Short mmCIF file of C-alpha atoms and ligand atoms in Angstrom, two decimals:
data_model
loop_
_atom_site.label_atom_id
_atom_site.label_comp_id
_atom_site.label_asym_id
_atom_site.label_seq_id
_atom_site.Cartn_x
_atom_site.Cartn_y
_atom_site.Cartn_z
CA MET H 1 -147.12 32.30 -64.47
CA ARG H 2 -147.73 34.15 -61.22
CA VAL H 3 -147.53 32.03 -58.07
CA LEU H 4 -149.18 33.15 -54.83
CA ILE H 5 -147.87 31.53 -51.65
CA ALA H 6 -149.69 31.93 -48.33
CA GLY H 7 -147.31 31.51 -45.38
CA ALA H 8 -143.64 32.53 -45.04
CA GLY H 9 -142.66 29.39 -43.15
CA ILE H 10 -139.89 26.97 -44.06
CA GLY H 11 -141.82 25.34 -46.92
CA GLY H 12 -143.34 28.53 -48.37
CA LEU H 13 -140.04 30.45 -48.36
CA TYR H 14 -138.10 27.54 -49.87
CA LEU H 15 -140.62 27.35 -52.72
CA ALA H 16 -140.42 31.12 -53.22
CA HIS H 17 -136.61 30.95 -53.53
CA GLY H 18 -136.74 28.11 -56.05
CA LEU H 19 -139.35 29.83 -58.22
CA HIS H 20 -137.69 33.24 -57.94
CA ARG H 21 -134.34 31.80 -59.03
CA ALA H 22 -136.08 30.15 -62.00
CA GLY H 23 -137.47 33.54 -63.04
CA VAL H 24 -141.09 32.86 -62.01
CA ASP H 25 -143.18 35.78 -60.70
CA VAL H 26 -143.84 34.77 -57.08
CA GLU H 27 -145.33 36.62 -54.11
CA VAL H 28 -145.52 35.39 -50.50
CA PHE H 29 -148.25 36.59 -48.11
CA GLU H 30 -147.49 36.20 -44.43
CA ARG H 31 -149.91 36.75 -41.54
CA ALA H 32 -147.22 37.96 -39.10
CA ALA H 33 -146.77 41.73 -39.08
CA SER H 34 -142.97 41.51 -39.54
CA PRO H 35 -140.11 38.99 -39.34
CA ASP H 36 -139.57 40.09 -35.72
CA ALA H 37 -142.94 38.53 -34.86
CA PHE H 38 -141.52 35.03 -35.43
CA ALA H 39 -140.80 33.36 -32.08
CA ALA H 40 -137.14 32.56 -31.43
CA GLY H 41 -138.20 28.93 -30.87
CA TYR H 42 -136.27 25.71 -30.81
CA ARG H 43 -133.68 24.18 -33.06
CA ILE H 44 -134.84 21.78 -35.71
CA HIS H 45 -133.10 18.77 -37.10
CA ILE H 46 -132.39 18.93 -40.83
CA ASP H 47 -131.76 15.48 -42.27
CA ARG H 48 -129.51 14.64 -45.24
CA ASP H 49 -132.31 15.22 -47.77
CA GLY H 50 -133.32 18.54 -46.21
CA ASP H 51 -129.67 19.62 -46.13
CA ARG H 52 -129.18 18.71 -49.79
CA ALA H 53 -132.43 20.46 -50.77
CA LEU H 54 -131.39 23.68 -49.01
CA ARG H 55 -127.90 23.69 -50.54
CA SER H 56 -129.20 23.04 -54.06
CA CYS H 57 -131.89 25.74 -53.99
CA LEU H 58 -130.43 28.68 -52.08
CA PRO H 59 -128.09 31.28 -53.60
CA PRO H 60 -124.41 30.90 -52.50
CA ARG H 61 -124.58 33.66 -49.86
CA GLN H 62 -127.56 32.06 -48.13
CA VAL H 63 -125.86 28.63 -48.27
CA ALA H 64 -122.84 30.15 -46.50
CA ASP H 65 -125.12 31.70 -43.85
CA TYR H 66 -126.91 28.37 -43.42
CA GLU H 67 -123.61 26.50 -42.96
CA ALA H 68 -122.42 29.06 -40.42
CA ALA H 69 -125.66 28.80 -38.44
CA CYS H 70 -125.75 25.00 -38.22
CA GLY H 71 -124.65 23.38 -34.99
CA ARG H 72 -122.06 20.61 -34.69
CA PRO H 73 -123.44 17.60 -36.65
CA PRO H 74 -124.68 14.84 -34.33
CA ARG H 75 -122.71 11.57 -34.42
CA THR H 76 -124.89 9.31 -32.27
CA PHE H 77 -128.45 8.88 -31.07
CA ALA H 78 -128.76 7.24 -27.65
CA PHE H 79 -131.65 5.44 -25.97
CA VAL H 80 -131.36 5.11 -22.18
CA ASP H 81 -133.81 4.29 -19.41
CA GLU H 82 -134.81 6.66 -16.61
CA ARG H 83 -131.88 5.40 -14.49
CA LEU H 84 -129.52 6.35 -17.36
CA ARG H 85 -128.76 2.73 -18.20
CA GLU H 86 -127.86 2.32 -21.88
CA LEU H 87 -130.49 0.57 -23.99
CA LEU H 88 -129.18 1.31 -27.46
CA ALA H 89 -126.56 3.59 -28.99
CA VAL H 90 -126.98 4.23 -32.70
CA GLU H 91 -123.95 5.56 -34.56
CA ILE H 92 -125.14 8.06 -37.19
CA ALA H 93 -121.60 8.55 -38.53
CA PRO H 94 -118.20 7.08 -37.59
CA ALA H 95 -115.92 9.24 -35.41
CA GLY H 96 -114.42 12.07 -37.46
CA ALA H 97 -116.95 11.71 -40.30
CA ASP H 98 -119.77 14.14 -41.10
CA SER H 99 -123.20 12.56 -40.55
CA GLY H 100 -124.82 14.96 -43.02
CA HIS H 101 -127.46 15.79 -40.41
CA ARG H 102 -127.71 19.36 -39.16
CA SER H 103 -129.48 21.34 -36.49
CA ILE H 104 -130.40 24.98 -36.83
CA ASN H 105 -132.53 27.44 -34.92
CA ARG H 106 -135.80 27.69 -36.84
CA TYR H 107 -135.86 31.48 -36.41
CA ARG H 108 -132.38 31.76 -37.94
CA LEU H 109 -133.32 29.41 -40.78
CA ARG H 110 -136.33 31.62 -41.56
CA GLU H 111 -134.13 34.70 -41.47
CA ILE H 112 -131.78 33.08 -44.00
CA LEU H 113 -134.68 31.97 -46.20
CA LEU H 114 -136.15 35.48 -46.08
CA SER H 115 -132.95 37.17 -47.25
CA GLY H 116 -132.92 37.67 -50.99
CA LEU H 117 -136.72 37.62 -51.09
CA ASP H 118 -137.25 41.00 -49.43
CA ASP H 119 -139.33 42.46 -52.24
CA ARG H 120 -141.32 39.23 -52.71
CA VAL H 121 -142.71 38.80 -49.16
CA ARG H 122 -145.69 40.82 -47.88
CA PHE H 123 -146.06 40.84 -44.11
CA GLY H 124 -149.33 41.51 -42.30
CA ARG H 125 -151.36 39.78 -45.05
CA GLU H 126 -153.45 36.96 -43.59
CA LEU H 127 -155.04 34.73 -46.20
CA ALA H 128 -158.77 34.24 -45.51
CA GLY H 129 -159.92 32.27 -48.58
CA PHE H 130 -159.76 31.96 -52.37
CA GLU H 131 -161.84 31.65 -55.53
CA GLN H 132 -160.85 29.42 -58.44
CA GLY H 133 -161.72 29.98 -62.10
CA ASP H 134 -159.45 30.51 -65.12
CA ASP H 135 -157.03 31.86 -62.55
CA VAL H 136 -157.17 32.05 -58.76
CA THR H 137 -158.00 34.98 -56.50
CA ALA H 138 -156.61 35.05 -52.97
CA ARG H 139 -158.67 36.98 -50.42
CA PHE H 140 -157.15 38.44 -47.28
CA ALA H 141 -158.49 39.18 -43.81
CA ASP H 142 -157.95 42.92 -44.37
CA GLY H 143 -160.45 42.83 -47.26
CA SER H 144 -157.82 43.03 -50.04
CA ALA H 145 -157.46 40.48 -52.86
CA THR H 146 -154.94 39.52 -55.53
CA ALA H 147 -155.04 37.24 -58.58
CA GLY H 148 -152.49 34.66 -59.70
CA THR H 149 -152.10 31.55 -61.84
CA ILE H 150 -151.93 29.26 -58.81
CA LEU H 151 -152.16 29.52 -55.02
CA VAL H 152 -150.05 27.43 -52.64
CA GLY H 153 -151.28 27.16 -49.04
CA ALA H 154 -148.18 26.87 -46.82
CA GLU H 155 -149.72 28.32 -43.65
CA GLY H 156 -148.90 25.43 -41.33
CA THR H 157 -151.28 23.43 -39.18
CA HIS H 158 -154.24 25.85 -39.20
CA SER H 159 -154.14 26.42 -42.96
CA PRO H 160 -157.24 28.25 -44.26
CA THR H 161 -156.33 27.02 -47.75
CA ARG H 162 -156.64 23.39 -46.58
CA ALA H 163 -159.85 24.19 -44.68
CA GLN H 164 -161.49 25.48 -47.88
CA LEU H 165 -159.91 23.08 -50.41
CA LEU H 166 -160.24 19.92 -48.30
CA PRO H 167 -162.81 20.63 -45.57
CA HIS H 168 -162.89 16.91 -44.71
CA ALA H 169 -159.10 16.79 -44.00
CA GLY H 170 -158.86 16.56 -40.25
CA ARG H 171 -156.25 16.77 -37.52
CA VAL H 172 -156.69 14.61 -34.47
CA ASP H 173 -155.37 14.72 -30.94
CA THR H 174 -152.81 11.95 -30.31
CA GLY H 175 -153.63 11.92 -26.57
CA VAL H 176 -150.04 12.99 -25.80
CA ASP H 177 -148.92 16.21 -24.09
CA GLY H 178 -145.44 17.70 -24.34
CA ILE H 179 -143.49 19.98 -22.02
CA THR H 180 -140.26 21.50 -23.31
CA GLY H 181 -137.48 23.17 -21.36
CA ARG H 182 -134.43 25.19 -22.37
CA VAL H 183 -131.40 25.10 -20.13
CA VAL H 184 -128.59 27.64 -20.32
CA PRO H 185 -125.82 26.08 -18.22
CA HIS H 186 -123.60 28.23 -16.02
CA GLY H 187 -120.58 26.11 -16.92
CA PRO H 188 -119.79 23.97 -20.01
CA PRO H 189 -122.94 22.03 -21.13
CA ALA H 190 -120.99 18.76 -20.66
CA GLU H 191 -121.12 19.24 -16.88
CA LEU H 192 -124.90 19.12 -16.93
CA LEU H 193 -125.35 16.68 -19.78
CA PRO H 194 -125.43 12.93 -19.09
CA SER H 195 -122.52 11.39 -21.03
CA ALA H 196 -124.88 9.25 -23.16
CA PHE H 197 -125.86 12.45 -24.99
CA ALA H 198 -122.35 13.87 -25.43
CA ASP H 199 -122.13 13.10 -29.19
CA GLY H 200 -125.74 13.67 -30.20
CA PRO H 201 -129.32 13.76 -29.03
CA GLY H 202 -131.16 10.91 -27.37
CA LEU H 203 -134.30 9.64 -25.74
CA VAL H 204 -134.89 8.59 -22.14
CA LEU H 205 -137.55 5.88 -22.10
CA ALA H 206 -139.39 5.80 -18.78
CA PRO H 207 -142.17 3.64 -17.32
CA GLY H 208 -145.77 4.85 -17.29
CA GLY H 209 -145.85 6.04 -20.92
CA ARG H 210 -143.32 8.86 -20.63
CA ASN H 211 -140.10 9.83 -22.36
CA LEU H 212 -137.63 12.69 -22.41
CA PHE H 213 -135.86 13.90 -25.55
CA VAL H 214 -132.51 15.56 -24.81
CA ALA H 215 -130.31 17.56 -27.20
CA THR H 216 -127.39 19.91 -26.78
CA HIS H 217 -126.75 22.97 -28.95
CA GLU H 218 -123.30 24.49 -28.38
CA ASP H 219 -124.23 26.84 -25.54
CA TYR H 220 -127.58 25.51 -24.35
CA LEU H 221 -129.53 22.30 -23.85
CA VAL H 222 -133.12 21.45 -24.57
CA TRP H 223 -135.35 18.72 -23.27
CA GLY H 224 -138.84 17.65 -24.32
CA LEU H 225 -140.91 15.54 -21.96
CA SER H 226 -143.78 13.62 -23.59
CA ALA H 227 -146.48 11.80 -21.65
CA ARG H 228 -149.73 10.03 -22.37
CA ARG H 229 -152.40 12.40 -21.14
CA GLU H 230 -154.27 9.72 -19.20
CA SER H 231 -151.15 9.24 -17.04
CA LEU H 232 -151.00 12.92 -16.07
CA PRO H 233 -152.56 14.49 -12.98
CA ALA H 234 -155.70 16.57 -13.69
CA GLY H 235 -156.02 14.89 -17.10
CA GLY H 236 -153.24 16.73 -18.94
CA ILE H 237 -151.38 20.01 -19.23
CA GLY H 238 -154.52 21.95 -20.20
CA ASP H 239 -153.58 25.63 -20.07
CA LEU H 240 -151.04 25.44 -17.25
CA VAL H 241 -148.71 28.45 -16.93
CA PRO H 242 -144.93 27.85 -17.35
CA ASP H 243 -144.25 27.62 -13.59
CA ARG H 244 -146.92 24.94 -13.17
CA LEU H 245 -145.63 23.10 -16.24
CA HIS H 246 -142.14 23.11 -14.75
CA SER H 247 -143.45 21.74 -11.43
CA LEU H 248 -145.32 19.04 -13.33
CA ALA H 249 -142.16 18.08 -15.26
CA ARG H 250 -140.27 17.83 -11.94
CA GLU H 251 -143.06 15.71 -10.47
CA LEU H 252 -143.10 13.34 -13.47
CA THR H 253 -139.34 12.79 -13.29
CA ALA H 254 -139.04 12.71 -9.46
CA ARG H 255 -137.88 9.07 -9.38
CA TRP H 256 -135.45 9.35 -12.26
CA HIS H 257 -131.64 9.47 -12.15
CA PRO H 258 -130.39 12.59 -10.27
CA ARG H 259 -128.61 13.92 -13.40
CA LEU H 260 -131.84 13.84 -15.36
CA ARG H 261 -133.74 15.45 -12.49
CA HIS H 262 -131.10 18.14 -12.33
CA LEU H 263 -131.42 18.77 -16.08
CA VAL H 264 -135.21 19.12 -15.83
CA ASP H 265 -134.89 21.33 -12.78
CA ALA H 266 -132.34 23.67 -14.40
CA ALA H 267 -134.62 24.81 -17.25
CA SER H 268 -135.12 28.57 -17.47
CA GLU H 269 -137.81 28.58 -20.18
CA VAL H 270 -140.61 26.02 -20.09
CA SER H 271 -143.60 25.66 -22.39
CA GLY H 272 -146.21 23.03 -23.16
CA PHE H 273 -148.25 21.77 -26.11
CA THR H 274 -150.72 19.04 -26.99
CA ILE H 275 -149.57 16.82 -29.83
CA LYS H 276 -151.91 16.52 -32.80
CA THR H 277 -151.52 14.84 -36.17
CA SER H 278 -153.07 14.98 -39.63
CA VAL H 279 -154.98 11.99 -40.89
CA PRO H 280 -154.38 10.79 -44.47
CA VAL H 281 -156.74 12.29 -47.05
CA PRO H 282 -157.89 10.26 -50.09
CA PRO H 283 -156.84 11.71 -53.49
CA TRP H 284 -158.71 14.82 -54.64
CA PRO H 285 -159.00 16.38 -58.14
CA ALA H 286 -156.11 18.77 -58.87
CA GLY H 287 -156.82 22.44 -59.56
CA ARG H 288 -155.08 25.79 -59.29
CA VAL H 289 -154.83 25.62 -55.51
CA THR H 290 -152.59 23.25 -53.57
CA VAL H 291 -151.08 22.82 -50.12
CA LEU H 292 -147.67 21.88 -48.74
CA GLY H 293 -145.92 21.12 -45.46
CA ASP H 294 -147.83 21.14 -42.17
CA ALA H 295 -150.83 22.57 -44.01
CA ILE H 296 -151.52 19.07 -45.34
CA HIS H 297 -149.40 16.60 -43.34
CA SER H 298 -148.62 17.84 -39.84
CA MET H 299 -147.16 15.13 -37.62
CA PRO H 300 -145.88 14.59 -34.07
CA PRO H 301 -142.28 15.83 -33.66
CA SER H 302 -141.16 12.30 -32.63
CA ARG H 303 -138.97 11.73 -35.71
CA GLY H 304 -137.96 15.33 -36.42
CA ILE H 305 -139.08 15.16 -40.05
CA GLY H 306 -141.96 17.67 -40.36
CA ALA H 307 -139.84 20.52 -41.73
CA ASN H 308 -137.78 18.12 -43.84
CA THR H 309 -140.99 16.87 -45.44
CA ALA H 310 -142.13 20.47 -46.05
CA LEU H 311 -138.79 21.09 -47.81
CA ARG H 312 -139.29 17.96 -49.91
CA ASP H 313 -142.77 19.20 -50.94
CA ALA H 314 -141.44 22.62 -51.87
CA GLU H 315 -138.55 21.14 -53.87
CA LEU H 316 -140.85 18.79 -55.78
CA LEU H 317 -143.53 21.42 -56.46
CA CYS H 318 -140.88 23.89 -57.63
CA ARG H 319 -139.38 21.29 -59.99
CA ASN H 320 -142.79 20.43 -61.47
CA LEU H 321 -143.89 24.05 -61.88
CA THR H 322 -140.67 24.95 -63.71
CA SER H 323 -140.56 21.80 -65.88
CA GLY H 324 -142.73 23.13 -68.68
CA MET H 325 -145.82 21.20 -67.58
CA ALA H 326 -149.15 23.08 -67.55
CA PRO H 327 -149.76 24.44 -64.00
CA VAL H 328 -152.66 22.11 -63.12
CA ALA H 329 -150.76 19.06 -64.49
CA ALA H 330 -147.70 20.10 -62.45
CA ILE H 331 -149.87 20.32 -59.32
CA ALA H 332 -151.54 16.96 -60.05
CA ALA H 333 -148.13 15.23 -60.36
CA TYR H 334 -146.91 16.96 -57.18
CA GLU H 335 -150.00 16.01 -55.15
CA GLN H 336 -149.89 12.38 -56.23
CA GLU H 337 -146.28 11.97 -55.09
CA MET H 338 -146.65 14.17 -51.98
CA ARG H 339 -149.68 12.26 -50.65
CA ALA H 340 -147.65 9.02 -50.69
CA TYR H 341 -144.48 10.17 -48.89
CA GLY H 342 -146.20 12.88 -46.81
CA PHE H 343 -148.75 10.60 -45.19
CA ALA H 344 -146.08 7.86 -44.88
CA ALA H 345 -144.07 10.38 -42.82
CA VAL H 346 -147.17 11.10 -40.68
CA LYS H 347 -147.66 7.36 -40.10
CA ALA H 348 -143.99 6.81 -39.21
CA SER H 349 -144.06 9.75 -36.76
CA VAL H 350 -147.25 8.56 -35.05
CA GLN H 351 -145.76 5.07 -34.79
CA ALA H 352 -142.46 6.37 -33.37
CA GLN H 353 -144.39 8.41 -30.81
CA ARG H 354 -146.41 5.33 -29.79
CA GLN H 355 -143.29 3.13 -29.55
CA GLY H 356 -141.61 5.68 -27.31
CA LEU H 357 -144.54 5.95 -24.88
CA VAL H 358 -145.33 2.43 -23.73
CA ALA H 359 -147.54 2.48 -20.62
CA ASN H 360 -148.12 -1.23 -20.08
CA PRO H 361 -145.31 -2.49 -17.74
CA LEU H 362 -144.88 -5.84 -19.52
CA ALA H 363 -144.81 -4.24 -22.97
CA PHE H 364 -142.36 -1.61 -21.65
CA SER H 365 -139.96 -4.30 -20.38
CA ALA H 366 -140.28 -6.12 -23.71
CA SER H 367 -139.47 -2.99 -25.72
CA LYS H 368 -136.42 -2.26 -23.55
CA ALA H 369 -135.27 -5.87 -24.01
CA ALA H 370 -135.70 -5.53 -27.79
CA LEU H 371 -133.50 -2.39 -27.82
CA ARG H 372 -130.83 -4.18 -25.77
CA VAL H 373 -130.84 -7.08 -28.23
CA LEU H 374 -130.40 -4.65 -31.14
CA ASN H 375 -127.57 -2.99 -29.24
CA ALA H 376 -125.83 -6.34 -28.82
CA VAL H 377 -126.08 -7.26 -32.52
CA PRO H 378 -124.56 -4.38 -34.52
CA VAL H 379 -125.43 -5.87 -37.94
CA LEU H 380 -129.11 -5.97 -36.96
CA ARG H 381 -128.96 -2.55 -35.31
CA ASP H 382 -127.41 -0.91 -38.36
CA ARG H 383 -129.99 -2.49 -40.66
CA VAL H 384 -132.92 -1.34 -38.47
CA PHE H 385 -131.65 2.20 -38.11
CA ARG H 386 -130.21 2.78 -41.56
C1 LIG K 1 -141.50 20.86 -30.69
C2 LIG K 1 -141.32 20.65 -32.16
C3 LIG K 1 -140.10 20.22 -32.67
C4 LIG K 1 -139.92 20.01 -34.03
N1 LIG K 1 -138.71 19.58 -34.48
C5 LIG K 1 -138.53 19.34 -35.79
C6 LIG K 1 -137.26 18.87 -36.28
O1 LIG K 1 -136.31 18.68 -35.52
N2 LIG K 1 -137.14 18.62 -37.62
C7 LIG K 1 -138.18 18.80 -38.49
O2 LIG K 1 -138.02 18.51 -39.69
N3 LIG K 1 -139.38 19.27 -38.06
C8 LIG K 1 -139.58 19.55 -36.74
N4 LIG K 1 -140.79 20.03 -36.30
C9 LIG K 1 -141.85 20.29 -37.29
C10 LIG K 1 -141.63 21.58 -38.07
O3 LIG K 1 -141.50 22.68 -37.18
C11 LIG K 1 -142.80 21.81 -39.02
O4 LIG K 1 -143.09 20.63 -39.72
C12 LIG K 1 -142.44 22.90 -40.05
O5 LIG K 1 -142.23 24.13 -39.41
C13 LIG K 1 -143.55 23.04 -41.09
O6 LIG K 1 -143.20 24.05 -42.00
P1 LIG K 1 -144.31 24.78 -42.85
O7 LIG K 1 -143.58 25.67 -43.79
O8 LIG K 1 -145.27 23.80 -43.41
O9 LIG K 1 -145.17 25.64 -41.79
P2 LIG K 1 -144.70 26.70 -40.72
O10 LIG K 1 -143.23 26.66 -40.52
O11 LIG K 1 -145.59 26.49 -39.54
O12 LIG K 1 -145.05 28.12 -41.39
C14 LIG K 1 -146.37 28.55 -41.62
C15 LIG K 1 -146.36 30.06 -41.82
O13 LIG K 1 -147.65 30.48 -42.27
C16 LIG K 1 -148.04 31.65 -41.55
N5 LIG K 1 -149.50 31.72 -41.58
C17 LIG K 1 -150.39 31.05 -40.80
N6 LIG K 1 -151.63 31.34 -41.15
C18 LIG K 1 -151.56 32.21 -42.18
C19 LIG K 1 -152.55 32.86 -43.00
N7 LIG K 1 -153.83 32.68 -42.82
N8 LIG K 1 -152.10 33.69 -43.97
C20 LIG K 1 -150.77 33.91 -44.18
N9 LIG K 1 -149.82 33.32 -43.43
C21 LIG K 1 -150.21 32.47 -42.46
C22 LIG K 1 -147.44 31.45 -40.18
O14 LIG K 1 -147.32 32.70 -39.50
C23 LIG K 1 -146.09 30.85 -40.55
O15 LIG K 1 -145.14 31.85 -40.82
C24 LIG K 1 -140.99 20.25 -34.93
C25 LIG K 1 -142.22 20.70 -34.45
C26 LIG K 1 -142.40 20.90 -33.08
C27 LIG K 1 -143.74 21.37 -32.58
#
């Protein structure tokens, strides 16, 4: 069996490692000209399942590199209002215990996933389309082609494999814009960070359909401001340059607690993005071409599970392809399972985004009251957030 993977992202590289370790002939084709072309980017949250999947698939040296690159595990997740009044504090793990959750810079994670696959990854090869028959032929933008037993599209949100395989599979605008900022403090991060976020990330819920995600990573802090587009001046972030985005973030938080305003103000790198999501696709007949990760189920970042779901796909597909099943049967079993949990993750992320951006003043007060009730009844809180 020869497996072609388009896209050297988190999902594609994980699958390549798993197959390579199992002795399968695998080749990854990546559009970027070299690993240096990958943006340094933000840290991502790896949940317990993602952490387990990475440890079980990677060779020992890469596991050691992964462990060394992970930040301090978060212990709590806090919800506060824009005046920094506590709404709910969720304990992810008791003091002194390891929560099993990790955070790692996505660039570093890719670097780790790339090591050990050096001769299996081809850079500067942008997949353009494919042809299916007794085998599959992948065609590239540079006019070249290669044949394999199966093709896996792991090219992220703008996947050409998805566009050809499932032309009806759409992505829709959620009507929410995001502005992110990175803050490198001059002193210890704790001086800049509101104490609610000292032991883990959290969310500031603000009136008018806005919220601010805050997380600290050893030597820097990040924030992500989300807002319903209809509540923004000029109808959204459009193609504002970083300076204008920063001014807009300051404007949107002008009435918030001074510590939060200070945090927003102190950002040195600011960028913006519109938040889109996949819509569930009804089952399709399995063949020699499949898709994984954001290529099929991209979702808002509200729950921090997109990459974890891509890892789950890659782990499952790898297991099926190396189980002795015929390739198309292995893909059929993978797709059936993936559609269920993948689109459930999309739904949960869209719902979490909606719940965190309540514009109606009465509904906003009610949701804050509900969080306070949960906070006051630990048994209920633990059940809801388990
Ligand atoms: C602000 C933000 C925060 C996030 N935080 C988290 C988090 O905390 N936890 C989490 O689990 N998820 C998070 N996510 C989601 C996560 O980043 C994605 O779900 C994850 O990267 C998807 O992995 P992937 O392998 O499917 O695709 P990607 O990582 O996007 O990789 C796709 C690869 O394919 C390549 N490619 C594209 N087109 C082609 C082509 N035609 N031919 C060949 N190669 C191609 C690209 O260059 C890229 O290398 C976040 C997302 C955002 C936007």
